[in-house]
Short mmCIF file of C-alpha atoms in Angstrom, two decimals:
data_model
loop_
_atom_site.label_atom_id
_atom_site.label_comp_id
_atom_site.label_asym_id
_atom_site.label_seq_id
_atom_site.Cartn_x
_atom_site.Cartn_y
_atom_site.Cartn_z
CA UNK A 1 -23.28 80.38 -48.34
CA UNK A 2 -24.38 82.43 -45.40
CA UNK A 3 -26.85 85.25 -46.10
CA UNK A 4 -25.05 88.54 -45.90
CA UNK A 5 -27.21 90.88 -43.86
CA UNK A 6 -26.13 94.46 -43.48
CA UNK A 7 -27.73 96.75 -40.94
CA UNK A 8 -27.22 100.52 -41.03
CA UNK A 9 -27.75 101.99 -37.63
CA UNK A 10 -27.34 100.47 -34.08
CA UNK A 11 -30.09 102.20 -32.39
CA UNK A 12 -33.31 100.65 -31.11
CA UNK A 13 -34.42 99.34 -34.55
CA UNK A 14 -31.11 98.17 -35.84
CA UNK A 15 -30.17 96.47 -32.54
CA UNK A 16 -33.37 94.55 -31.96
CA UNK A 17 -33.61 93.36 -35.79
CA UNK A 18 -29.85 92.17 -35.74
CA UNK A 19 -30.38 90.37 -32.54
CA UNK A 20 -33.71 88.75 -33.69
CA UNK A 21 -32.08 87.76 -37.04
CA UNK A 22 -28.89 86.29 -35.29
CA UNK A 23 -31.12 84.19 -33.07
CA UNK A 24 -33.11 82.96 -36.05
CA UNK A 25 -30.10 82.39 -38.41
CA UNK A 26 -27.18 81.51 -36.22
CA UNK A 27 -24.31 80.62 -38.55
CA UNK A 28 -26.61 80.66 -41.52
CA UNK A 29 -26.28 84.47 -41.75
CA UNK A 30 -23.46 86.90 -41.51
CA UNK A 31 -24.77 89.96 -39.90
CA UNK A 32 -22.96 93.30 -39.69
CA UNK A 33 -24.12 96.59 -38.14
CA UNK A 34 -22.64 99.82 -38.79
CA UNK A 35 -23.05 102.95 -36.77
CA UNK A 36 -21.04 106.29 -36.73
CA UNK A 37 -20.44 105.85 -32.95
CA UNK A 38 -20.68 103.37 -30.06
CA UNK A 39 -23.03 105.40 -27.74
CA UNK A 40 -26.59 103.97 -27.57
CA UNK A 41 -28.80 106.66 -25.95
CA UNK A 42 -32.15 105.60 -24.31
CA UNK A 43 -33.96 108.50 -25.96
CA UNK A 44 -37.12 108.43 -23.78
CA UNK A 45 -34.80 109.43 -20.91
CA UNK A 46 -33.68 112.74 -22.45
CA UNK A 47 -36.90 114.38 -21.46
CA UNK A 48 -35.93 114.08 -17.85
CA UNK A 49 -32.38 115.34 -18.06
CA UNK A 50 -33.14 119.10 -18.18
CA UNK A 51 -35.00 118.79 -14.87
CA UNK A 52 -32.33 116.81 -13.10
CA UNK A 53 -34.66 113.79 -13.07
CA UNK A 54 -32.24 111.70 -14.91
CA UNK A 55 -28.39 111.91 -15.31
CA UNK A 56 -26.90 111.80 -18.68
CA UNK A 57 -24.79 108.70 -17.52
CA UNK A 58 -27.84 106.66 -16.67
CA UNK A 59 -29.17 106.79 -20.31
CA UNK A 60 -26.27 105.92 -22.34
CA UNK A 61 -24.73 102.52 -22.79
CA UNK A 62 -22.09 101.23 -25.49
CA UNK A 63 -23.82 100.03 -28.59
CA UNK A 64 -21.52 97.04 -29.07
CA UNK A 65 -22.49 95.56 -25.67
CA UNK A 66 -26.28 95.26 -26.92
CA UNK A 67 -25.52 92.75 -29.57
CA UNK A 68 -25.59 88.98 -29.43
CA UNK A 69 -22.36 87.05 -29.89
CA UNK A 70 -21.78 86.38 -33.68
CA UNK A 71 -22.88 89.89 -34.89
CA UNK A 72 -20.03 92.10 -36.35
CA UNK A 73 -20.35 95.78 -35.18
CA UNK A 74 -18.44 98.44 -37.05
CA UNK A 75 -18.08 102.12 -36.22
CA UNK A 76 -17.97 104.02 -39.47
CA UNK A 77 -19.95 106.75 -41.35
CA UNK A 78 -22.01 105.70 -44.46
CA UNK A 79 -21.13 107.47 -47.71
CA UNK A 80 -23.87 106.16 -49.79
CA UNK A 81 -25.81 103.10 -50.87
CA UNK A 82 -25.44 101.84 -54.29
CA UNK A 83 -28.95 100.06 -54.88
CA UNK A 84 -28.09 98.61 -58.22
CA UNK A 85 -24.68 97.07 -56.87
CA UNK A 86 -26.03 95.78 -53.44
CA UNK A 87 -23.06 97.75 -52.00
CA UNK A 88 -22.75 100.20 -49.10
CA UNK A 89 -19.87 102.63 -49.52
CA UNK A 90 -18.30 103.67 -46.25
CA UNK A 91 -16.50 106.96 -45.47
CA UNK A 92 -13.34 105.16 -44.67
CA UNK A 93 -13.31 104.14 -48.26
CA UNK A 94 -14.32 100.35 -47.74
CA UNK A 95 -17.30 98.75 -49.25
CA UNK A 96 -19.62 96.34 -47.87
CA UNK A 97 -21.87 94.08 -50.03
CA UNK A 98 -25.03 92.63 -48.77
CA UNK A 99 -27.90 90.39 -49.81
CA UNK A 100 -30.20 92.17 -47.58
CA UNK A 101 -29.91 95.68 -46.27
CA UNK A 102 -31.81 97.06 -43.37
CA UNK A 103 -31.97 100.81 -42.92
CA UNK A 104 -32.22 101.84 -39.37
CA UNK A 105 -30.59 105.07 -39.15
CA UNK A 106 -33.47 107.02 -37.75
CA UNK A 107 -33.95 110.82 -38.07
CA UNK A 108 -31.60 113.62 -37.64
CA UNK A 109 -31.98 117.12 -36.17
CA UNK A 110 -31.58 119.81 -38.61
CA UNK A 111 -31.46 123.28 -36.70
CA UNK A 112 -29.67 124.72 -39.67
CA UNK A 113 -32.77 124.46 -41.82
CA UNK A 114 -34.37 127.27 -39.84
CA UNK A 115 -33.08 130.70 -40.20
CA UNK A 116 -31.50 132.14 -37.15
CA UNK A 117 -31.83 129.12 -35.01
CA UNK A 118 -28.30 127.77 -34.82
CA UNK A 119 -26.19 130.95 -34.31
CA UNK A 120 -24.34 132.17 -31.33
CA UNK A 121 -27.52 132.01 -29.04
CA UNK A 122 -27.74 128.17 -29.56
CA UNK A 123 -27.06 126.55 -26.21
CA UNK A 124 -27.46 129.96 -24.50
CA UNK A 125 -31.19 131.32 -24.74
CA UNK A 126 -32.09 128.68 -27.47
CA UNK A 127 -32.18 125.01 -26.56
CA UNK A 128 -33.30 121.60 -27.46
CA UNK A 129 -33.55 118.42 -25.34
CA UNK A 130 -33.63 116.12 -28.40
CA UNK A 131 -30.04 115.33 -28.04
CA UNK A 132 -27.87 114.44 -25.00
CA UNK A 133 -25.66 117.62 -25.32
CA UNK A 134 -28.78 119.82 -25.74
CA UNK A 135 -30.70 118.25 -22.83
CA UNK A 136 -27.39 118.86 -20.63
CA UNK A 137 -27.12 122.47 -21.74
CA UNK A 138 -30.74 123.12 -21.13
CA UNK A 139 -30.62 121.82 -17.67
CA UNK A 140 -27.84 124.41 -16.96
CA UNK A 141 -30.07 127.19 -18.33
CA UNK A 142 -33.19 125.85 -16.52
CA UNK A 143 -31.31 125.86 -13.24
CA UNK A 144 -30.49 129.69 -13.67
CA UNK A 145 -33.92 130.57 -14.96
CA UNK A 146 -35.59 132.93 -12.39
CA UNK A 147 -38.74 133.77 -14.46
CA UNK A 148 -39.76 135.30 -17.73
CA UNK A 149 -41.31 133.87 -20.89
CA UNK A 150 -40.57 130.08 -21.51
CA UNK A 151 -41.58 129.10 -25.01
CA UNK A 152 -41.66 125.39 -26.16
CA UNK A 153 -41.92 125.31 -29.95
CA UNK A 154 -42.14 122.57 -32.49
CA UNK A 155 -40.89 123.97 -35.81
CA UNK A 156 -42.45 121.51 -38.19
CA UNK A 157 -43.60 117.83 -38.31
CA UNK A 158 -42.55 115.03 -38.53
CA UNK A 159 -40.69 114.84 -35.23
CA UNK A 160 -39.61 112.01 -32.94
CA UNK A 161 -42.12 111.28 -30.29
CA UNK A 162 -44.69 114.06 -31.03
CA UNK A 163 -45.92 113.98 -27.25
CA UNK A 164 -42.43 114.73 -25.93
CA UNK A 165 -42.80 118.61 -26.38
CA UNK A 166 -46.15 118.31 -24.47
CA UNK A 167 -44.57 116.25 -21.75
CA UNK A 168 -41.76 118.94 -21.47
CA UNK A 169 -44.51 121.50 -20.78
CA UNK A 170 -46.04 119.48 -18.22
CA UNK A 171 -42.80 118.82 -16.39
CA UNK A 172 -41.68 122.41 -16.67
CA UNK A 173 -44.82 123.59 -14.97
CA UNK A 174 -44.42 121.06 -12.22
CA UNK A 175 -40.84 121.83 -11.54
CA UNK A 176 -41.44 125.47 -11.67
CA UNK A 177 -44.15 125.11 -9.09
CA UNK A 178 -41.81 123.08 -6.84
CA UNK A 179 -39.22 125.88 -7.04
CA UNK A 180 -41.80 128.58 -6.36
CA UNK A 181 -41.28 130.18 -9.61
CA UNK A 182 -44.36 129.31 -11.59
CA UNK A 183 -46.17 132.67 -10.99
CA UNK A 184 -43.10 134.46 -12.59
CA UNK A 185 -43.09 132.45 -15.67
CA UNK A 186 -45.26 132.72 -18.72
CA UNK A 187 -45.37 129.09 -20.31
CA UNK A 188 -46.35 128.81 -23.95
CA UNK A 189 -46.63 125.85 -26.33
CA UNK A 190 -46.07 126.75 -29.93
CA UNK A 191 -47.11 124.27 -32.54
CA UNK A 192 -47.73 124.06 -36.30
CA UNK A 193 -50.54 121.57 -35.63
CA UNK A 194 -54.04 123.00 -35.20
CA UNK A 195 -54.19 121.64 -31.61
CA UNK A 196 -52.14 119.82 -28.97
CA UNK A 197 -51.81 116.58 -30.84
CA UNK A 198 -52.54 115.11 -34.22
CA UNK A 199 -55.36 112.84 -33.37
CA UNK A 200 -58.67 114.49 -32.34
CA UNK A 201 -59.83 112.96 -29.12
CA UNK A 202 -56.22 112.77 -27.56
CA UNK A 203 -55.69 116.35 -28.86
CA UNK A 204 -58.85 117.65 -26.94
CA UNK A 205 -57.86 115.70 -23.76
CA UNK A 206 -54.15 117.02 -23.93
CA UNK A 207 -55.54 120.53 -24.87
CA UNK A 208 -57.61 120.52 -21.72
CA UNK A 209 -54.65 119.34 -19.45
CA UNK A 210 -52.49 122.13 -20.86
CA UNK A 211 -55.38 124.63 -20.12
CA UNK A 212 -55.74 123.44 -16.52
CA UNK A 213 -51.99 123.87 -15.94
CA UNK A 214 -52.13 127.41 -17.26
CA UNK A 215 -49.95 126.66 -20.28
CA UNK A 216 -50.81 128.76 -23.26
CA UNK A 217 -51.09 127.10 -26.73
CA UNK A 218 -50.28 129.22 -29.95
CA UNK A 219 -51.62 126.69 -32.49
CA UNK A 220 -51.00 126.65 -36.46
CA UNK A 221 -47.65 128.55 -35.94
CA UNK A 222 -45.61 127.51 -38.84
CA UNK A 223 -42.09 128.91 -37.67
CA UNK A 224 -40.29 130.55 -40.65
CA UNK A 225 -37.39 132.28 -38.71
CA UNK A 226 -35.92 133.06 -35.41
CA UNK A 227 -34.56 136.51 -34.58
CA UNK A 228 -32.19 135.26 -31.79
CA UNK A 229 -30.87 138.77 -30.96
CA UNK A 230 -34.20 140.06 -30.32
CA UNK A 231 -35.69 136.90 -28.73
CA UNK A 232 -38.47 136.45 -31.26
CA UNK A 233 -40.12 133.63 -33.15
CA UNK A 234 -41.64 134.42 -36.54
CA UNK A 235 -44.27 132.44 -38.49
CA UNK A 236 -44.49 132.42 -42.27
CA UNK A 237 -47.72 134.31 -41.93
CA UNK A 238 -45.91 137.03 -39.98
CA UNK A 239 -47.03 136.30 -36.46
CA UNK A 240 -44.44 137.10 -33.77
CA UNK A 241 -43.82 135.47 -30.29
CA UNK A 242 -41.22 136.77 -27.75
CA UNK A 243 -39.37 134.47 -25.54
CA UNK A 244 -36.53 134.72 -22.85
CA UNK A 245 -35.81 131.09 -22.94
CA UNK A 246 -36.66 129.05 -26.11
CA UNK A 247 -36.93 125.13 -26.11
CA UNK A 248 -37.20 124.25 -29.74
CA UNK A 249 -37.63 120.95 -31.50
CA UNK A 250 -35.71 121.57 -34.76
CA UNK A 251 -36.88 120.00 -38.12
CA UNK A 252 -36.23 116.50 -38.66
CA UNK A 253 -34.85 114.80 -41.79
CA UNK A 254 -33.07 111.62 -42.84
CA UNK A 255 -29.30 111.34 -42.53
CA UNK A 256 -27.21 112.92 -45.25
CA UNK A 257 -26.26 109.61 -46.94
CA UNK A 258 -29.90 108.97 -47.96
CA UNK A 259 -29.73 112.14 -50.08
CA UNK A 260 -26.47 110.79 -51.78
CA UNK A 261 -28.02 107.51 -52.46
CA UNK A 262 -29.96 107.66 -55.79
CA UNK A 263 -33.54 106.59 -55.68
CA UNK A 264 -33.66 105.87 -51.76
CA UNK A 265 -35.36 108.72 -50.17
CA UNK A 266 -37.84 111.44 -50.37
CA UNK A 267 -37.12 115.25 -50.44
CA UNK A 268 -36.65 115.24 -46.55
CA UNK A 269 -34.40 112.25 -46.50
CA UNK A 270 -36.81 109.64 -45.23
CA UNK A 271 -37.06 106.28 -47.09
CA UNK A 272 -39.97 105.56 -49.27
CA UNK A 273 -41.34 102.35 -47.49
CA UNK A 274 -44.45 100.21 -47.90
CA UNK A 275 -46.42 100.81 -44.88
CA UNK A 276 -47.47 97.36 -44.16
CA UNK A 277 -44.55 95.06 -45.32
CA UNK A 278 -41.82 97.70 -44.43
CA UNK A 279 -40.07 96.87 -47.68
CA UNK A 280 -38.29 99.85 -49.30
CA UNK A 281 -39.94 101.13 -52.53
CA UNK A 282 -36.49 101.45 -54.09
CA UNK A 283 -35.33 97.80 -54.01
CA UNK A 284 -36.86 94.39 -52.86
CA UNK A 285 -33.81 93.61 -50.73
CA UNK A 286 -33.93 96.76 -48.72
CA UNK A 287 -36.07 96.94 -45.51
CA UNK A 288 -36.55 99.82 -43.31
CA UNK A 289 -37.35 100.10 -39.56
CA UNK A 290 -38.12 103.06 -37.22
CA UNK A 291 -37.69 106.83 -37.80
CA UNK A 292 -35.94 106.31 -41.13
CA UNK A 293 -39.09 105.24 -42.83
CA UNK A 294 -41.65 107.54 -44.39
CA UNK A 295 -44.62 105.53 -43.04
CA UNK A 296 -47.50 107.62 -41.57
CA UNK A 297 -47.26 106.77 -38.04
CA UNK A 298 -45.38 108.29 -35.15
CA UNK A 299 -41.69 108.39 -35.10
CA UNK A 300 -41.37 106.53 -31.77
CA UNK A 301 -39.52 103.74 -30.09
CA UNK A 302 -42.68 101.71 -29.68
CA UNK A 303 -43.53 101.80 -33.33
CA UNK A 304 -39.95 100.63 -34.10
CA UNK A 305 -40.43 97.80 -31.55
CA UNK A 306 -43.66 96.69 -33.11
CA UNK A 307 -42.33 96.87 -36.56
CA UNK A 308 -39.29 94.63 -35.64
CA UNK A 309 -41.49 91.39 -35.82
CA UNK A 310 -42.65 92.24 -39.45
CA UNK A 311 -39.26 93.32 -40.73
CA UNK A 312 -37.71 89.99 -39.48
CA UNK A 313 -40.51 87.89 -40.75
CA UNK A 314 -40.26 89.57 -44.35
CA UNK A 315 -36.54 89.29 -44.49
CA UNK A 316 -36.91 85.74 -44.01
CA UNK A 317 -39.77 85.39 -46.53
CA UNK A 318 -37.73 87.45 -49.17
CA UNK A 319 -34.70 85.16 -48.60
CA UNK A 320 -36.64 81.98 -49.20
CA UNK A 321 -38.53 83.56 -52.20
CA UNK A 322 -41.92 83.62 -50.54
CA UNK A 323 -44.39 86.49 -50.63
CA UNK A 324 -44.08 89.06 -47.98
CA UNK A 325 -46.71 89.43 -45.23
CA UNK A 326 -48.25 92.93 -44.82
CA UNK A 327 -49.02 92.61 -41.23
CA UNK A 328 -47.71 95.84 -39.67
CA UNK A 329 -50.67 98.02 -38.84
CA UNK A 330 -49.13 101.28 -37.56
CA UNK A 331 -49.42 100.30 -33.98
CA UNK A 332 -47.84 102.91 -31.55
CA UNK A 333 -48.32 103.37 -27.90
CA UNK A 334 -46.80 106.22 -25.67
CA UNK A 335 -46.70 107.20 -22.01
CA UNK A 336 -47.15 110.85 -21.68
CA UNK A 337 -45.58 112.19 -18.38
CA UNK A 338 -47.89 114.90 -16.97
CA UNK A 339 -45.89 115.91 -13.88
CA UNK A 340 -46.75 115.23 -10.13
CA UNK A 341 -45.73 111.61 -10.58
CA UNK A 342 -48.66 110.77 -13.02
CA UNK A 343 -48.77 109.89 -16.63
CA UNK A 344 -51.25 109.26 -19.50
CA UNK A 345 -51.02 106.47 -21.92
CA UNK A 346 -52.25 106.40 -25.60
CA UNK A 347 -52.45 103.55 -27.94
CA UNK A 348 -53.23 103.67 -31.69
CA UNK A 349 -52.62 102.53 -35.26
CA UNK A 350 -52.77 103.83 -38.85
CA UNK A 351 -56.54 104.02 -38.71
CA UNK A 352 -57.75 104.07 -35.18
CA UNK A 353 -57.14 107.17 -33.05
CA UNK A 354 -56.23 107.03 -29.35
CA UNK A 355 -59.39 106.56 -27.18
CA UNK A 356 -59.95 106.11 -23.49
CA UNK A 357 -60.03 102.55 -22.10
CA UNK A 358 -57.64 100.14 -20.59
CA UNK A 359 -54.34 98.59 -21.65
CA UNK A 360 -53.02 96.01 -22.48
CA UNK A 361 -56.35 94.01 -21.76
CA UNK A 362 -59.32 96.09 -22.64
CA UNK A 363 -61.46 95.84 -19.41
CA UNK A 364 -58.81 94.87 -16.82
CA UNK A 365 -56.03 97.11 -17.85
CA UNK A 366 -54.29 97.37 -15.46
CA UNK A 367 -53.16 100.69 -17.34
CA UNK A 368 -55.50 103.48 -18.10
CA UNK A 369 -55.72 104.97 -21.45
CA UNK A 370 -56.00 108.54 -22.07
CA UNK A 371 -56.29 109.26 -18.35
CA UNK A 372 -53.76 110.39 -15.84
CA UNK A 373 -52.62 107.96 -13.28
CA UNK A 374 -49.76 107.11 -10.95
CA UNK A 375 -49.61 103.61 -12.24
CA UNK A 376 -48.93 104.80 -15.94
CA UNK A 377 -45.99 106.95 -14.43
CA UNK A 378 -44.59 103.88 -12.69
CA UNK A 379 -44.93 101.94 -15.82
CA UNK A 380 -42.94 104.62 -17.84
CA UNK A 381 -40.24 104.52 -15.28
CA UNK A 382 -40.15 100.66 -15.29
CA UNK A 383 -39.58 100.70 -19.07
CA UNK A 384 -36.00 101.59 -19.11
CA UNK A 385 -34.65 98.22 -17.77
CA UNK A 386 -37.23 96.39 -20.07
CA UNK A 387 -35.64 98.46 -23.08
CA UNK A 388 -32.07 97.24 -22.42
CA UNK A 389 -32.94 93.69 -21.28
CA UNK A 390 -36.07 92.69 -23.26
CA UNK A 391 -36.75 95.01 -26.17
CA UNK A 392 -33.10 95.36 -27.50
CA UNK A 393 -32.23 91.77 -27.27
CA UNK A 394 -35.34 91.22 -29.51
CA UNK A 395 -37.83 89.52 -27.19
CA UNK A 396 -41.57 90.41 -26.95
CA UNK A 397 -42.72 92.17 -23.82
CA UNK A 398 -45.28 89.88 -22.12
CA UNK A 399 -48.75 90.87 -22.54
CA UNK A 400 -48.04 93.48 -25.22
CA UNK A 401 -48.93 92.56 -28.92
CA UNK A 402 -47.28 94.18 -31.88
CA UNK A 403 -50.79 94.24 -33.31
CA UNK A 404 -53.09 97.07 -32.32
CA UNK A 405 -56.21 95.84 -30.29
CA UNK A 406 -58.97 98.51 -30.30
CA UNK A 407 -60.38 99.41 -26.88
CA UNK A 408 -63.82 98.08 -25.92
CA UNK A 409 -65.12 101.21 -24.19
CA UNK A 410 -65.71 100.48 -20.46
CA UNK A 411 -68.75 101.85 -18.69
CA UNK A 412 -68.54 105.75 -18.63
CA UNK A 413 -68.44 106.00 -14.74
CA UNK A 414 -65.30 103.61 -14.74
CA UNK A 415 -63.79 105.66 -17.43
CA UNK A 416 -63.94 108.87 -15.52
CA UNK A 417 -62.59 107.67 -12.31
CA UNK A 418 -59.79 105.36 -13.89
CA UNK A 419 -56.99 104.64 -11.42
CA UNK A 420 -56.48 108.14 -10.08
CA UNK B 1 -70.24 111.16 -45.13
CA UNK B 2 -71.63 114.60 -46.35
CA UNK B 3 -72.12 115.55 -50.01
CA UNK B 4 -72.10 118.92 -51.49
CA UNK B 5 -72.74 120.33 -55.12
CA UNK B 6 -69.65 121.86 -56.83
CA UNK B 7 -69.67 123.11 -60.30
CA UNK B 8 -73.04 121.53 -60.87
CA UNK B 9 -72.11 118.11 -59.75
CA UNK B 10 -72.65 116.25 -56.42
CA UNK B 11 -69.41 115.10 -54.65
CA UNK B 12 -68.70 113.38 -51.44
CA UNK B 13 -66.56 115.40 -48.79
CA UNK B 14 -65.32 114.84 -45.37
CA UNK B 15 -66.30 116.82 -42.20
CA UNK B 16 -63.71 119.52 -43.07
CA UNK B 17 -64.73 119.71 -46.76
CA UNK B 18 -61.97 117.77 -48.44
CA UNK B 19 -62.96 115.65 -51.30
CA UNK B 20 -63.10 111.95 -50.54
CA UNK B 21 -62.73 110.75 -54.13
CA UNK B 22 -60.00 112.69 -56.09
CA UNK B 23 -61.54 111.38 -59.42
CA UNK B 24 -64.73 113.38 -58.85
CA UNK B 25 -62.70 116.61 -59.02
CA UNK B 26 -62.37 118.96 -61.98
CA UNK B 27 -60.77 122.50 -62.59
CA UNK B 28 -64.14 124.35 -62.26
CA UNK B 29 -64.52 122.83 -58.74
CA UNK B 30 -60.91 124.09 -57.81
CA UNK B 31 -62.09 127.64 -58.76
CA UNK B 32 -65.26 127.30 -56.61
CA UNK B 33 -63.40 125.72 -53.54
CA UNK B 34 -60.71 128.52 -53.83
CA UNK B 35 -63.40 131.30 -53.75
CA UNK B 36 -65.15 129.72 -50.70
CA UNK B 37 -61.61 129.68 -48.95
CA UNK B 38 -60.91 133.25 -49.64
CA UNK B 39 -58.78 132.99 -52.96
CA UNK B 40 -60.52 135.08 -55.61
CA UNK B 41 -58.66 133.79 -58.72
CA UNK B 42 -56.22 131.02 -59.16
CA UNK B 43 -53.09 132.15 -60.90
CA UNK B 44 -50.39 130.03 -62.69
CA UNK B 45 -48.37 129.95 -59.57
CA UNK B 46 -51.47 128.59 -57.66
CA UNK B 47 -51.97 125.95 -60.34
CA UNK B 48 -48.23 125.10 -60.26
CA UNK B 49 -48.67 124.05 -56.51
CA UNK B 50 -52.18 122.46 -56.77
CA UNK B 51 -51.00 120.30 -59.75
CA UNK B 52 -47.84 119.25 -57.81
CA UNK B 53 -49.86 118.25 -54.82
CA UNK B 54 -52.39 116.42 -56.69
CA UNK B 55 -49.90 114.52 -59.09
CA UNK B 56 -47.73 113.78 -55.89
CA UNK B 57 -50.87 112.36 -54.13
CA UNK B 58 -52.14 110.20 -57.13
CA UNK B 59 -48.67 108.76 -57.63
CA UNK B 60 -47.56 108.08 -54.01
CA UNK B 61 -50.83 107.86 -51.96
CA UNK B 62 -49.73 110.79 -49.69
CA UNK B 63 -49.51 114.69 -50.13
CA UNK B 64 -46.39 116.54 -49.42
CA UNK B 65 -45.99 118.78 -46.27
CA UNK B 66 -45.37 122.48 -46.49
CA UNK B 67 -41.51 121.92 -46.05
CA UNK B 68 -41.56 119.15 -48.71
CA UNK B 69 -43.48 121.38 -50.94
CA UNK B 70 -40.94 124.31 -50.39
CA UNK B 71 -37.96 122.01 -51.39
CA UNK B 72 -39.60 120.17 -54.44
CA UNK B 73 -42.67 122.14 -55.98
CA UNK B 74 -40.37 125.11 -57.38
CA UNK B 75 -42.38 127.57 -55.14
CA UNK B 76 -40.52 128.73 -52.08
CA UNK B 77 -42.24 128.45 -48.56
CA UNK B 78 -42.55 132.27 -48.23
CA UNK B 79 -44.59 132.38 -51.46
CA UNK B 80 -46.39 129.38 -50.56
CA UNK B 81 -47.94 131.15 -47.58
CA UNK B 82 -48.72 134.26 -49.68
CA UNK B 83 -50.59 132.12 -52.49
CA UNK B 84 -52.40 129.88 -49.86
CA UNK B 85 -52.59 131.82 -46.55
CA UNK B 86 -52.44 129.89 -43.38
CA UNK B 87 -51.92 126.43 -44.46
CA UNK B 88 -50.51 125.88 -47.95
CA UNK B 89 -50.42 122.22 -47.77
CA UNK B 90 -53.97 121.87 -46.46
CA UNK B 91 -55.55 124.57 -48.55
CA UNK B 92 -53.81 123.36 -51.87
CA UNK B 93 -54.98 119.79 -51.16
CA UNK B 94 -58.52 121.07 -50.57
CA UNK B 95 -58.55 122.92 -53.71
CA UNK B 96 -56.83 120.14 -55.66
CA UNK B 97 -59.58 117.61 -54.75
CA UNK B 98 -57.39 115.30 -52.67
CA UNK B 99 -57.93 114.11 -48.97
CA UNK B 100 -56.48 116.24 -46.02
CA UNK B 101 -52.69 115.61 -45.88
CA UNK B 102 -51.82 113.08 -43.22
CA UNK B 103 -48.22 114.10 -43.08
CA UNK B 104 -48.42 115.47 -39.55
CA UNK B 105 -48.50 112.50 -37.28
#
């Protein structure tokens, strides 16, 4: 009998795993993907929407069109997972049984978790660009913004793409300069972290860039509540920051069905997952890919992409009764838009922090790590077609390995002048 | 790797003063670390959080974030900041003798 493989979530991880498994098994597996809607958003594009640098229509495609023939795609909400019965209950009352379950439902935005955030000012003076509606509403507000205090605020970690709030600051600085408004705007980045980023060398480099651009950083600010009527953010330790326009990244958690599925998730709704095999800790036949997992690396598309190989390999091993391979190493890489048609690139894993160097070949590049360049910006723009046509179908990107390769430090003079 | 003397014993710590080997820790050390970080006396409420952090770390290999502590430790976030000013998760981990929480990636 064909293996019954059920994939929850038709985003980056669910799509690429389903396509890889279909190519591997053909008719020997019956693969079903369930998602609550049929709109696949290219999430890295959300950053550009508020500035009119991308149109919402350019970054959304139907989910069903991204799957290989032979994959069954269903639109439905998940009610819960019954681990003991190998069954997923759907909101429409039907049940789906599985031999292997892949959880790829990502992280959800939870503005309601923060007092005062999601009231009548939501979409007016309080915005987020982490959803398509949010990014579009923010564009309207930014268009009408003539000056004042613009505050970009991360409420709490973990969040998707931890560099995106910084990129938003860099792009806002650039776009406000183009409009001749930069002098009238006080731009502040408010973060619960003790610096610009989580890893020390990159944090120092990004912190310096913020300083050069006149962006103030308020660090170690754990947002407790928002007074939307007064336009103030309040930290748990009773500091206060005033804003005219707030761009917030709400707290993230797992989707609600995780909480309704006994034994599956942690307190925040992320799925307890082995960081190397990507098997869930709740059951041997449940695997987790992408933002849904509680593994200690960034919640980012690159992570999901690199995890894909391990998840597919281990599903195959599990079905054949073989021992799993523990090969996922936490590899992540991110382009960081810095404005003025430039970007920075960082590359790291569970253990190694992002360092200066070259990527993907350690001496040749052609891309510069942890240094601004136009080529990095071009590579970021060139990535969208690769996403739809190479990554989602489940192919490897030529020259880019799922495994992290530490940088071999180039001579120092080369480092400072890299590809400017 | 640095070593420091706590409660009469020599222990390994990282650059920020977090114990590297949780098994080297004891409750007298906790009192000393707390005092060095501005907490004069550890109350039962402090201990509730410290024990929860330590047990979670020893069972799962990672320490909870503040938000997670607020949901699961039985102590609300507001009070966590009163007990452990500035960074409840970091400070409770340091006092509880476990490595710095890696929750924020």
